[in-house]
mmCIF file of C-alpha atoms in Angstrom:
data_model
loop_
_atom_site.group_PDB
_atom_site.id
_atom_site.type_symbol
_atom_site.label_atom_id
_atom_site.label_comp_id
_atom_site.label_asym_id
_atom_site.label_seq_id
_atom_site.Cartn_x
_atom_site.Cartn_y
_atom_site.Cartn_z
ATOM 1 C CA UNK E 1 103.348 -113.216 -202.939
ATOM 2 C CA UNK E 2 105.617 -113.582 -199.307
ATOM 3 C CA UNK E 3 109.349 -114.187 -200.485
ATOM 4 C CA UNK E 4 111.925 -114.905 -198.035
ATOM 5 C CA UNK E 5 112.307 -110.933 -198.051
ATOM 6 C CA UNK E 6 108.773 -110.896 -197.283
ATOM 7 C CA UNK E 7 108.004 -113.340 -194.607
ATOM 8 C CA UNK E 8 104.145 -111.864 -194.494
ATOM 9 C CA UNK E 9 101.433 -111.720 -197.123
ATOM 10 C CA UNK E 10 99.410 -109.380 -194.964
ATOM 11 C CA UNK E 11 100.144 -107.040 -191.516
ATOM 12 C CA UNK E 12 97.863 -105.728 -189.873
ATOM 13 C CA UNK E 13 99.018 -102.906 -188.029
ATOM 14 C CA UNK E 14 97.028 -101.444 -185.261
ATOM 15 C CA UNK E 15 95.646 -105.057 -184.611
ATOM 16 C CA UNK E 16 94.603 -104.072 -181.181
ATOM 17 C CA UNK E 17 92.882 -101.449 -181.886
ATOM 18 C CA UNK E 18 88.992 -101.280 -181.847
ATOM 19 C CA UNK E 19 88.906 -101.364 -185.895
ATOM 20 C CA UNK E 20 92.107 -103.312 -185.836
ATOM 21 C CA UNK E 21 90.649 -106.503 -183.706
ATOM 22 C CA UNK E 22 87.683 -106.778 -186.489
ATOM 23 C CA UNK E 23 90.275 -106.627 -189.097
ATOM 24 C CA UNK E 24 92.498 -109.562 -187.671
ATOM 25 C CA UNK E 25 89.278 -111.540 -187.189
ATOM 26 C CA UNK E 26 88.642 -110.867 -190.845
ATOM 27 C CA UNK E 27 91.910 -111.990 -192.036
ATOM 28 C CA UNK E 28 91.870 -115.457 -189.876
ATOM 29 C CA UNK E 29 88.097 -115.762 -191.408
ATOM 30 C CA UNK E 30 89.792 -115.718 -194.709
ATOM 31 C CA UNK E 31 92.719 -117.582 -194.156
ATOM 32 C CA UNK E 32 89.902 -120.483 -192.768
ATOM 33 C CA UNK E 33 87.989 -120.091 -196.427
ATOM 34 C CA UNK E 34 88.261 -123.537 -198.434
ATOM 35 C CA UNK E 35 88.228 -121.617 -201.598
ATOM 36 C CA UNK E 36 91.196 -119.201 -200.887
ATOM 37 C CA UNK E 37 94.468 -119.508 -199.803
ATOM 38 C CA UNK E 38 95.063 -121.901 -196.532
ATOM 39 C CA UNK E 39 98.751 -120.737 -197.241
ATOM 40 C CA UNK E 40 98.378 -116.968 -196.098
ATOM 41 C CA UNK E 41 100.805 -115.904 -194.386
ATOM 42 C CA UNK E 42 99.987 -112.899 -191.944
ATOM 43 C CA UNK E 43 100.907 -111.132 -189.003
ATOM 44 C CA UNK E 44 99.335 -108.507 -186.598
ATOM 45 C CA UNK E 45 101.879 -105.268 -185.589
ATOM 46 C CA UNK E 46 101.610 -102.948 -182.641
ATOM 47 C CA UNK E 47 103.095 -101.275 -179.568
ATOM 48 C CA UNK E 48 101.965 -103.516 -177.008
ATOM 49 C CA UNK E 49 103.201 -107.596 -177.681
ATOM 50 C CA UNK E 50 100.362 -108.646 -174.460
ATOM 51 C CA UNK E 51 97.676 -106.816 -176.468
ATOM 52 C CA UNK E 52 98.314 -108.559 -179.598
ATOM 53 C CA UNK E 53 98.653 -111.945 -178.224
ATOM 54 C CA UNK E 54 94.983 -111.033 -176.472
ATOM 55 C CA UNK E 55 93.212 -109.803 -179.430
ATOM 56 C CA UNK E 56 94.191 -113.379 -181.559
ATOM 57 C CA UNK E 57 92.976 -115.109 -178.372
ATOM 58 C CA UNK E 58 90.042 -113.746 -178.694
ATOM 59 C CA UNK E 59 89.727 -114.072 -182.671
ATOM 60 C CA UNK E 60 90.734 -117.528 -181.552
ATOM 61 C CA UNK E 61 87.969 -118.398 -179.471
ATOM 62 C CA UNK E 62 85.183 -116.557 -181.544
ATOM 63 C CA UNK E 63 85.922 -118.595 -184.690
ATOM 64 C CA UNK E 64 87.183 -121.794 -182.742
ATOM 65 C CA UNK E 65 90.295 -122.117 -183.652
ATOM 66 C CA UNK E 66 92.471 -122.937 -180.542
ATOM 67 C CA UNK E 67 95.844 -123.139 -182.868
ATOM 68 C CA UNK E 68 95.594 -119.433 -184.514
ATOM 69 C CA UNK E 69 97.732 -117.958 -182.038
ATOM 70 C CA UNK E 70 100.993 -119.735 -182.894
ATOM 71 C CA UNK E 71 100.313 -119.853 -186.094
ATOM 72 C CA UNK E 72 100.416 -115.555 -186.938
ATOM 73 C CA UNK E 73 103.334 -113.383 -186.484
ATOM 74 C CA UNK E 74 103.641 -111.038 -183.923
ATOM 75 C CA UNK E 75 105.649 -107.368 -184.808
ATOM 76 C CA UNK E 76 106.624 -104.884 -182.137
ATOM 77 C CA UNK E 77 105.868 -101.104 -184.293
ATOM 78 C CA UNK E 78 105.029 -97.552 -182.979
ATOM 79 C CA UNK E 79 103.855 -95.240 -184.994
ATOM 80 C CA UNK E 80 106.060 -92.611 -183.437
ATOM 81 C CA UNK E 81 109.363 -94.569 -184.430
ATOM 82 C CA UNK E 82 110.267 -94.713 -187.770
ATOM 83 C CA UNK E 83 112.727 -97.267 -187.677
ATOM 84 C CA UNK E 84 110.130 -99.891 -186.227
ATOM 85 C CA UNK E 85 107.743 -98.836 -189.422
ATOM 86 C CA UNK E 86 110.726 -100.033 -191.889
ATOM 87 C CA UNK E 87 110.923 -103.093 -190.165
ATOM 88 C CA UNK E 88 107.280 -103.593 -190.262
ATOM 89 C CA UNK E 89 106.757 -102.150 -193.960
ATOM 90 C CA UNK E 90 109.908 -104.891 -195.100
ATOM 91 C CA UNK E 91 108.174 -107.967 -193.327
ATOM 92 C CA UNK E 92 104.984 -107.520 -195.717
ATOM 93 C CA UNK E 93 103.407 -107.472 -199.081
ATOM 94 C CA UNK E 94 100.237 -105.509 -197.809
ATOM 95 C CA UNK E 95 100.030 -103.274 -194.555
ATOM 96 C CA UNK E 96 96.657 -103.306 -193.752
ATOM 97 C CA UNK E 97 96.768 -99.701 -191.638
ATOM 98 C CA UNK E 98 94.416 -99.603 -188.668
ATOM 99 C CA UNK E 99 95.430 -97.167 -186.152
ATOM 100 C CA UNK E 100 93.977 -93.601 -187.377
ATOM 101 C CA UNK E 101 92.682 -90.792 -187.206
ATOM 102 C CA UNK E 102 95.214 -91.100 -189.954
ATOM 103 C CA UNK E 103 95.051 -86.988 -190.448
ATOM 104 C CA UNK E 104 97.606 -87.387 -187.692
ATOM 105 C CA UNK E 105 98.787 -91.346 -188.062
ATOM 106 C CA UNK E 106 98.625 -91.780 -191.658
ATOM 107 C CA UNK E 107 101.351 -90.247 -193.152
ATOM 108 C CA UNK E 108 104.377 -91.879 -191.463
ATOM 109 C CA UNK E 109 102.801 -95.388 -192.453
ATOM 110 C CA UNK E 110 102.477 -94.529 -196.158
ATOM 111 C CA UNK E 111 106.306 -93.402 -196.215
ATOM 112 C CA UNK E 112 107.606 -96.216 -194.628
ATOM 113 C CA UNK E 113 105.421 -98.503 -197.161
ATOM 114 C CA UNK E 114 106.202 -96.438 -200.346
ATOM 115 C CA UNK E 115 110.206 -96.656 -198.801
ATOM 116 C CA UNK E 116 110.304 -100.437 -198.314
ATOM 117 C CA UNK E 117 108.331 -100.818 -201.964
ATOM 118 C CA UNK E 118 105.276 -102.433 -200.046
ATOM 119 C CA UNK E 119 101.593 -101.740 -200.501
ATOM 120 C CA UNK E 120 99.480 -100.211 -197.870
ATOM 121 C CA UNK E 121 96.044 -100.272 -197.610
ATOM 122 C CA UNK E 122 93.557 -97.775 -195.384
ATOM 123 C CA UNK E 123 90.464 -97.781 -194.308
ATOM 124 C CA UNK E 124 89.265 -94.405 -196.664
ATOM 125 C CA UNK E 125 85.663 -94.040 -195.647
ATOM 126 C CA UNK E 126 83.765 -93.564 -191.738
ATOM 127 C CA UNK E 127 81.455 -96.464 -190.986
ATOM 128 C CA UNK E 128 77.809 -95.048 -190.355
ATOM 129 C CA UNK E 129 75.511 -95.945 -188.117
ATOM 130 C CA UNK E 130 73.770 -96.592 -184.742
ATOM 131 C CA UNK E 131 76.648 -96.359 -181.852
ATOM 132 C CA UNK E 132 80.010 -95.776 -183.329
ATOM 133 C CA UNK E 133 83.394 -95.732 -181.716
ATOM 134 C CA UNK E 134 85.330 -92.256 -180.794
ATOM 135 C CA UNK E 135 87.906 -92.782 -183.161
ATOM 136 C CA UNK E 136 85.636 -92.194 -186.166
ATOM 137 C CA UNK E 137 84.294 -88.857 -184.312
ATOM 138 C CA UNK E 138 87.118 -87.288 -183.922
ATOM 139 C CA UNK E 139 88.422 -87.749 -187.275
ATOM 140 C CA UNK E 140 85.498 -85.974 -188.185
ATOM 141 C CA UNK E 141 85.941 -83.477 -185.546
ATOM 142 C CA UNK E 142 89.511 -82.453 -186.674
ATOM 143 C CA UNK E 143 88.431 -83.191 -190.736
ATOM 144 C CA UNK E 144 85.846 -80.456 -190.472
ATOM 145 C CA UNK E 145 87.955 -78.112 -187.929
ATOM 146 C CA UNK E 146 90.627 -78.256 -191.067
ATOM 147 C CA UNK E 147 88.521 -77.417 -193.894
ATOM 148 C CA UNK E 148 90.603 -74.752 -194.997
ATOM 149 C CA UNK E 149 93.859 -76.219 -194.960
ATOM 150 C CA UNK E 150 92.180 -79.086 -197.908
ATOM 151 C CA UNK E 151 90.667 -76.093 -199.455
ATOM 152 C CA UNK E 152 94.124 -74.714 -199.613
ATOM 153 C CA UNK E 153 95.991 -78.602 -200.708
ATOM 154 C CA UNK E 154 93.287 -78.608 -203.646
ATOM 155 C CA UNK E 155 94.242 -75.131 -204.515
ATOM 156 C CA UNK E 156 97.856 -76.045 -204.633
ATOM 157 C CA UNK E 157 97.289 -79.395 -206.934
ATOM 158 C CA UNK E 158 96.240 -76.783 -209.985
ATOM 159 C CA UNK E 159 93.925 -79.822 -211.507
ATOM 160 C CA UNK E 160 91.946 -79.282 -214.412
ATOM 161 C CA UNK E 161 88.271 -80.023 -213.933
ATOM 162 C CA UNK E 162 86.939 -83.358 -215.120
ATOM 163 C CA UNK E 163 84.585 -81.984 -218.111
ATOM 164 C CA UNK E 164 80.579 -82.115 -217.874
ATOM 165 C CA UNK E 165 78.835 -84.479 -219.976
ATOM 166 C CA UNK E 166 75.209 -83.910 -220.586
ATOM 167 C CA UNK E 167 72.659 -81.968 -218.373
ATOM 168 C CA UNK E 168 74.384 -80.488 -215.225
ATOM 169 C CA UNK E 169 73.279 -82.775 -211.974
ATOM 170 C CA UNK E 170 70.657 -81.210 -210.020
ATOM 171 C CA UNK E 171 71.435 -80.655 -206.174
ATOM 172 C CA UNK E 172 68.803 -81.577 -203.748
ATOM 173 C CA UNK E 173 67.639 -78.940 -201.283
ATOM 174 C CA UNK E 174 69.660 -79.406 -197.266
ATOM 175 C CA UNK E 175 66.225 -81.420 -196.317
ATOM 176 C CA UNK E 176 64.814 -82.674 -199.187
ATOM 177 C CA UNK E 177 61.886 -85.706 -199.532
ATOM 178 C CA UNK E 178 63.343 -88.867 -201.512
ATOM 179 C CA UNK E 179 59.853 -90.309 -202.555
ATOM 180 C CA UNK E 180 61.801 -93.428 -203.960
ATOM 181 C CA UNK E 181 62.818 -94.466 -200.750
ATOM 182 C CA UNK E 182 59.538 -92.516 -198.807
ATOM 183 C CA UNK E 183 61.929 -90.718 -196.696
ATOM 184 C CA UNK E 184 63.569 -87.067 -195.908
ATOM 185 C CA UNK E 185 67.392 -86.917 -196.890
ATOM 186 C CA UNK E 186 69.692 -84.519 -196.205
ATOM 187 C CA UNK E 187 73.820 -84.171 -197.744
ATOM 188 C CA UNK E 188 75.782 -86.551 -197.253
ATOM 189 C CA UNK E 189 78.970 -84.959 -195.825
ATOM 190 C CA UNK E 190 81.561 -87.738 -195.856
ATOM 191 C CA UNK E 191 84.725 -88.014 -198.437
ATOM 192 C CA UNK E 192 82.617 -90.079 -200.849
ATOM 193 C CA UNK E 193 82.081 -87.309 -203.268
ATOM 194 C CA UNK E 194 85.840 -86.655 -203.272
ATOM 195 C CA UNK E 195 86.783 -89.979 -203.643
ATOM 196 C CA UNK E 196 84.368 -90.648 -206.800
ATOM 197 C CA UNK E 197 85.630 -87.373 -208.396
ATOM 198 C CA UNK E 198 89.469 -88.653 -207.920
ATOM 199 C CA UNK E 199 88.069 -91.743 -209.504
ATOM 200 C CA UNK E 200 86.422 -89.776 -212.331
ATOM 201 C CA UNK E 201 89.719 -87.999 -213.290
ATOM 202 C CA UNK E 202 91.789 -90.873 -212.714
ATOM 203 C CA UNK E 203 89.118 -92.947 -215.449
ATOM 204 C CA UNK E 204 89.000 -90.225 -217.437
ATOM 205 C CA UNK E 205 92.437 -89.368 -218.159
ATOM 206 C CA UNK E 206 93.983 -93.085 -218.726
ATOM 207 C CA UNK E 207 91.102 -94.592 -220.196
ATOM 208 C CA UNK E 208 89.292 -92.125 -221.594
ATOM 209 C CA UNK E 209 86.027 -92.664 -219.920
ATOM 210 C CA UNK E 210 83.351 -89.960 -220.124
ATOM 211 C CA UNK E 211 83.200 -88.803 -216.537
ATOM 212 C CA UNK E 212 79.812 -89.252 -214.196
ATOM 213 C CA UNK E 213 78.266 -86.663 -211.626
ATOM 214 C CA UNK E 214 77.841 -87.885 -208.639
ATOM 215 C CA UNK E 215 75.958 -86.838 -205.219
ATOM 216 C CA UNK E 216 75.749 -88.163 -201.807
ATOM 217 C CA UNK E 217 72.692 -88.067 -199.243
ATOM 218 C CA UNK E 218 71.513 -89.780 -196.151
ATOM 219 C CA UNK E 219 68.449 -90.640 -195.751
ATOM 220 C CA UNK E 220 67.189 -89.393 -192.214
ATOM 221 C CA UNK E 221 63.576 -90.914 -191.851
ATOM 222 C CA UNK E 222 60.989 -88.414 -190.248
ATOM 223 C CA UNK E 223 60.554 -84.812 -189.452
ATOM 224 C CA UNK E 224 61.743 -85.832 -185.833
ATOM 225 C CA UNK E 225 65.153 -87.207 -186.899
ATOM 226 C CA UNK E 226 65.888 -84.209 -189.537
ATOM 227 C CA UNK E 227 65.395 -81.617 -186.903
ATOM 228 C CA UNK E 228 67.169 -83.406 -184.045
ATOM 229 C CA UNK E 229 70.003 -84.345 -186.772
ATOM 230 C CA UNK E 230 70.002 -80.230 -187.657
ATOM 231 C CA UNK E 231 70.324 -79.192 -184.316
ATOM 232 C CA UNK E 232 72.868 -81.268 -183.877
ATOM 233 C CA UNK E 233 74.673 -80.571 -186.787
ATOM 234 C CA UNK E 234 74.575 -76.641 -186.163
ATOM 235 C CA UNK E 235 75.759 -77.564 -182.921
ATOM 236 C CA UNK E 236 78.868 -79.458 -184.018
ATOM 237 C CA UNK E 237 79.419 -77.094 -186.760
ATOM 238 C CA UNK E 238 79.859 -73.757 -183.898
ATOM 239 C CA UNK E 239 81.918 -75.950 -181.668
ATOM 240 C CA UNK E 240 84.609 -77.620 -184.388
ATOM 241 C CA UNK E 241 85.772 -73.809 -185.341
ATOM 242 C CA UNK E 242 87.323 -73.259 -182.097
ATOM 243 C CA UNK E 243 90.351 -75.427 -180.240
ATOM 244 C CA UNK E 244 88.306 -75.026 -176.741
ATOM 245 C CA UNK E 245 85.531 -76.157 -178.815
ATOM 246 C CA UNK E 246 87.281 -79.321 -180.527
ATOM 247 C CA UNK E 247 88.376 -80.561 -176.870
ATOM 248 C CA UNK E 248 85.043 -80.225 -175.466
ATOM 249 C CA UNK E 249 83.509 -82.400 -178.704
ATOM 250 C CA UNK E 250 86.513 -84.879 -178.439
ATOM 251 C CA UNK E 251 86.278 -85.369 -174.628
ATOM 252 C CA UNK E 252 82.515 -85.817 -174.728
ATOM 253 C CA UNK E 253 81.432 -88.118 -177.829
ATOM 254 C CA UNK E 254 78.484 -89.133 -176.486
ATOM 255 C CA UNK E 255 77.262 -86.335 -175.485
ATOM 256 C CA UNK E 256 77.200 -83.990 -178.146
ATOM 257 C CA UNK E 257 76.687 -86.605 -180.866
ATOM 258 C CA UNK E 258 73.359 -87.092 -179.109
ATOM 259 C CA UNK E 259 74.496 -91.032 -178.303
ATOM 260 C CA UNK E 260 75.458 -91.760 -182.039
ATOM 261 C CA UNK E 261 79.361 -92.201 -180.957
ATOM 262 C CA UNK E 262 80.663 -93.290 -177.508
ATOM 263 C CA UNK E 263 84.123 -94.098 -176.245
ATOM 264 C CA UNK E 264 83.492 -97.700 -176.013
ATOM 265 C CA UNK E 265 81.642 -98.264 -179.744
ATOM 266 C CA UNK E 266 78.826 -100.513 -180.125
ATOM 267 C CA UNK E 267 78.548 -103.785 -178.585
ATOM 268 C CA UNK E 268 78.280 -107.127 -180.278
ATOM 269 C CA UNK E 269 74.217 -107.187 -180.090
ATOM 270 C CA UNK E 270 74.181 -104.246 -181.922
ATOM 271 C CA UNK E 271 76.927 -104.892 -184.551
ATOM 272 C CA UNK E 272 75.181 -108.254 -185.622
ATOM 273 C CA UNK E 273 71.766 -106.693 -185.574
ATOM 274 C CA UNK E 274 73.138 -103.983 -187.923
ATOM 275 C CA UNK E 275 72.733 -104.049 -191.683
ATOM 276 C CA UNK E 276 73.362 -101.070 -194.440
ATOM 277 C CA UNK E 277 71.909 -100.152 -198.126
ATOM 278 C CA UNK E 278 73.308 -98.149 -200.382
ATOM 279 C CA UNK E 279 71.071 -96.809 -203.541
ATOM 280 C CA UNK E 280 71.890 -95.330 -206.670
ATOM 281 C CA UNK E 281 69.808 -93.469 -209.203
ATOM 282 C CA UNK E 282 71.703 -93.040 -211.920
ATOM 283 C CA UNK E 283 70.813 -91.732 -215.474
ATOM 284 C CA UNK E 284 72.400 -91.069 -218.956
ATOM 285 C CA UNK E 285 72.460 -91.359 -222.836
ATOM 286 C CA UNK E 286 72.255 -94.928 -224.766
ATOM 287 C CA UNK E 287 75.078 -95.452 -226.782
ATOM 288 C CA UNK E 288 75.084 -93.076 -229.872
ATOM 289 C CA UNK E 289 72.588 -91.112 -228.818
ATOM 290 C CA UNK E 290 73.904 -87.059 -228.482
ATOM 291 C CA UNK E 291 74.341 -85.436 -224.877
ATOM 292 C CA UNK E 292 74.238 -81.964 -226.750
ATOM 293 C CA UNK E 293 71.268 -80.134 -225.650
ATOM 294 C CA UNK E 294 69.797 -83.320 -225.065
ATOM 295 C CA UNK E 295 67.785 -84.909 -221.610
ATOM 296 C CA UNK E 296 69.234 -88.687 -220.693
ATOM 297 C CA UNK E 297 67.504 -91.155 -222.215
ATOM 298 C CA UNK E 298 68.152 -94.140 -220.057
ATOM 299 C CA UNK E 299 67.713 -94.720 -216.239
ATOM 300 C CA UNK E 300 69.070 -97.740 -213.684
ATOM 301 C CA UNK E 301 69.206 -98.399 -210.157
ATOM 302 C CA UNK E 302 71.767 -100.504 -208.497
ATOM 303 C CA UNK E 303 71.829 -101.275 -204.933
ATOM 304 C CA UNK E 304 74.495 -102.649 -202.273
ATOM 305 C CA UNK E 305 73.957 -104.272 -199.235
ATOM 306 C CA UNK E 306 75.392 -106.018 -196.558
ATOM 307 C CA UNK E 307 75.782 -106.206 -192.638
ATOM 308 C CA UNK E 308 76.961 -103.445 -190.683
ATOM 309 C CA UNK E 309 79.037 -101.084 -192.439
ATOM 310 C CA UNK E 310 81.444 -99.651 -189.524
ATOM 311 C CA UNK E 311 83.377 -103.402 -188.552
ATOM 312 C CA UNK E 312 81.898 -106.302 -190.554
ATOM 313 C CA UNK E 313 82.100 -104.403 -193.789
ATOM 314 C CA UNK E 314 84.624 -102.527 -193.580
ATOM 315 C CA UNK E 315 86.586 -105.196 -192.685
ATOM 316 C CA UNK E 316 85.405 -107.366 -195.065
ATOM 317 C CA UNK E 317 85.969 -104.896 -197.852
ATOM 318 C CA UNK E 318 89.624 -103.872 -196.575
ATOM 319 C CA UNK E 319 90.758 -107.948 -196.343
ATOM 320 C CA UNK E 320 89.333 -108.975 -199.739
ATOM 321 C CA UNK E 321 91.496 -105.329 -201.804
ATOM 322 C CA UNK E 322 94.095 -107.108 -199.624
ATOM 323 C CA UNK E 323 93.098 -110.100 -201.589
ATOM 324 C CA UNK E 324 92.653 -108.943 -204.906
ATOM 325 C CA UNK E 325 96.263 -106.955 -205.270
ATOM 326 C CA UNK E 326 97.698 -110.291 -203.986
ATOM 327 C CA UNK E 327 96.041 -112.444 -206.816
ATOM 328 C CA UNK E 328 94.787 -110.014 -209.265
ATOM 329 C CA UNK E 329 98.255 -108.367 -210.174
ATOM 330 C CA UNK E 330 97.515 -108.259 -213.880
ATOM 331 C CA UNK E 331 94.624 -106.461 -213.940
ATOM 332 C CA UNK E 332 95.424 -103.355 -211.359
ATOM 333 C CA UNK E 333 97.300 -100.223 -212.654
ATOM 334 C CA UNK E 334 100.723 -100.919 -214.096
ATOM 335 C CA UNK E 335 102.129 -97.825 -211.934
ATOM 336 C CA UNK E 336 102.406 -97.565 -208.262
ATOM 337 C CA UNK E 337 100.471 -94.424 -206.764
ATOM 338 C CA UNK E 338 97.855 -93.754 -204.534
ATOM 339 C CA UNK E 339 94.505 -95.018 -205.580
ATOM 340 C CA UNK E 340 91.056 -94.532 -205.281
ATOM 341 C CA UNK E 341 89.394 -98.264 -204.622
ATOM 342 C CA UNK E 342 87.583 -97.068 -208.038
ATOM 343 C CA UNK E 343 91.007 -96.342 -209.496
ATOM 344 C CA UNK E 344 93.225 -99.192 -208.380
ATOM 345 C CA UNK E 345 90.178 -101.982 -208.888
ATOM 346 C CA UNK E 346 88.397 -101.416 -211.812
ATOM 347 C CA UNK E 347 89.392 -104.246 -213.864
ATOM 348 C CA UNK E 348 89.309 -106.581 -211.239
ATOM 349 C CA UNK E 349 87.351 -109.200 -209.655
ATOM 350 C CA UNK E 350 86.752 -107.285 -206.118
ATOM 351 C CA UNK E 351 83.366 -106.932 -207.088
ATOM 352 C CA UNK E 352 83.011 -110.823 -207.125
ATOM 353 C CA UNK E 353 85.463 -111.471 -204.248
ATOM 354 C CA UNK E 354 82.979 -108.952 -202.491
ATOM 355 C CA UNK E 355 79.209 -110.250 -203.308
ATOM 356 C CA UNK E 356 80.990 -114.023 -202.089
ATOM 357 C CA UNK E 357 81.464 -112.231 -198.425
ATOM 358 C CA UNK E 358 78.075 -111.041 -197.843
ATOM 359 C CA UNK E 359 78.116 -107.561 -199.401
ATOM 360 C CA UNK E 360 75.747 -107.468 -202.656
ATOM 361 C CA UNK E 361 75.832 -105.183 -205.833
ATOM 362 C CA UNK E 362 72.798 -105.632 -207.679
ATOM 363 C CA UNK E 363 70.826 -103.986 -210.674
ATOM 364 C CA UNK E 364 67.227 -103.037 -209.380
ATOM 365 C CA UNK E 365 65.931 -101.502 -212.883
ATOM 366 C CA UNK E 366 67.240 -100.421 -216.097
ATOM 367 C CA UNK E 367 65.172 -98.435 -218.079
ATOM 368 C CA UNK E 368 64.727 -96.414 -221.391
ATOM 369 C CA UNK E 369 62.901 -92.865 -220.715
#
């Protein structure tokens, strides 16, 4: 918890930032909650001190609370200045980074935090959805314009491969019919995958847990959608190989995403009329029973839901890890590191902290084949 060394619980740095404002509003939401801690002590951190003192005006007004302003710290940081990202990374307990794409932004934040012995926490998946904001787009842009410089960092790492247990997961055709959920899917080509197989190793080799397979897909509704989203996607894929090409996509969200991402995001109307789901079929052995040249024997599906993933969940889920390495110090790894949410909160209450804030894990079925 704060110290005198640490005058802040939580910073939020990039607070006036499109992400960042949803973020601060999140925190105040939380500091308001008669279960948790009215004693939070926070501050928002950024170049500008007029934009900060705007966004907690506004977080002010939506949540009616005329005092908020005076009562969170304000810190003067650029990301380009090291000096100012000590100063931030010794005021805090948790830096809640905001200000991506953090291919470019990240790394200075991290050093400063892992210098200063504070934790830092990121926002490690893209929010999906109707309109989305530009930042989001051009990490993408620049993530898959890069592929080969990842292919060439997991090269370097030399890792082992997490071992196969049972029958090898089946892949699903590039369009594929999902007659559970009665529509066409196609890959899903986000970091989840990665960040489930980093949370396979890191499960496997500390607790030796038998490892899961895991895919990703999206469903995509109708034949319309999947061939508009495959145009589209052949599209992107030409222009992101070349620099001229990356501009072009950068400069022009809305246009070659087809109206999916603008400059200006999604307005409020469309935020609160936004929800997600998330549904996993999942299948394996009963306890005892042999994976050796046999087919699982037991089925479930588990479901999560809440409102709109890109800045009410992500929010949400970012404040309440804030949260639980605050109050749940016991249970999270006994090393420092970076972490895989999978990795760091396993043995924790997030999952609790979470389904109390709107976003619901549930078991659907649970079967024996």
């Amino acid at each position: 918890m704060a110290t005198r060394q640490r005058p802040f619980h939580l910073v939020v740095f990039g607070a006036s930032g499109f992400t960042g404002q949803f973020v601060t509003e999140e925190v105040a939401r939380e500091q308001m909650d008669p279960e948790g801690s009215s004693r939070l002590a926070w501050a928002v951190a950024g170049r500008s001190r007029e934009k900060l003192q705007r966004v907690l005006e506004r977080a002010a007004q939506k949540l009616g609370r005329p005092t908020l302003p005076s009562e969170v710290g304000i810190i003067i940081c650029d990301i380009s200045n090291p000096a100012s990202l000590d100063e931030m990374a010794k005021q805090a307990t948790i830096v809640l980074n905001c200000v991506g794409p953090y291919r470019f932004y990240g790394e200075p934040v991290v050093k400063a935090c892992v210098e200063n012995g504070t934790s830092c926490i990121d926002i490690s998946g893209e929010p999906q959805g109707l309109c989305i904001h530009d930042g989001t787009w051009k990490s993408a842009v620049y993530g898959f314009g890069n592929q080969n410089q990842l292919k060439k960092l997991r090269t370097q790492s030399n890792l082992k491969p997490v071992p196969i247990v049972g029958a090898k997961l089946k892949r699903r055709w590039p369009v594929s019919y999902c007659r559970e959920l009665n529509s066409y899917s196609i890959p899903f080509l986000g970091a989840d995958v990665s960040v489930v197989k980093r949370t396979q190793r890191y499960l496997h080799e500390n607790f030796e847990q038998l490892p899961v397979q895991y895919a990703a897909y999206v469903t995509v509704g109708g034949i319309t959608s999947v061939m508009k989203l495959m145009f589209a996607g052949l599209f992107f894929l030409f222009f992101v190989k070349f620099g001229i090409g990356r501009q072009l996509l950068i400069k022009f969200p809305w246009l070659f995403s087809f109206g999916y991402f603008s400059k200006q995001g999604p307005t409020q109307k469309q935020i609160d009329g936004a929800s997600f789901t998330m549904t996993f079929f999942g299948q394996g052995y009963s306890h005892g029973f042999s994976t050796d040249n046999n087919k699982p024997n037991i089925r479930v599906c588990t479901q999560v839901k809440g409102p709109e993933a890109g800045y009410i969940a992500t929010p949400i889920a970012m404040v309440q890890a804030a949260m639980t390495l605050l109050n749940d110090v016991s249970n999270l790894p006994s090393v420092g590191g970076v972490f895989t949410p999978g990795a760091a909160f396993s043995r924790t209450k997030l999952i609790d902290r979470l389904n109390k804030r709107g976003i619901e894990f549930s078991v659907i079925s649970s079967s024996e084949v």
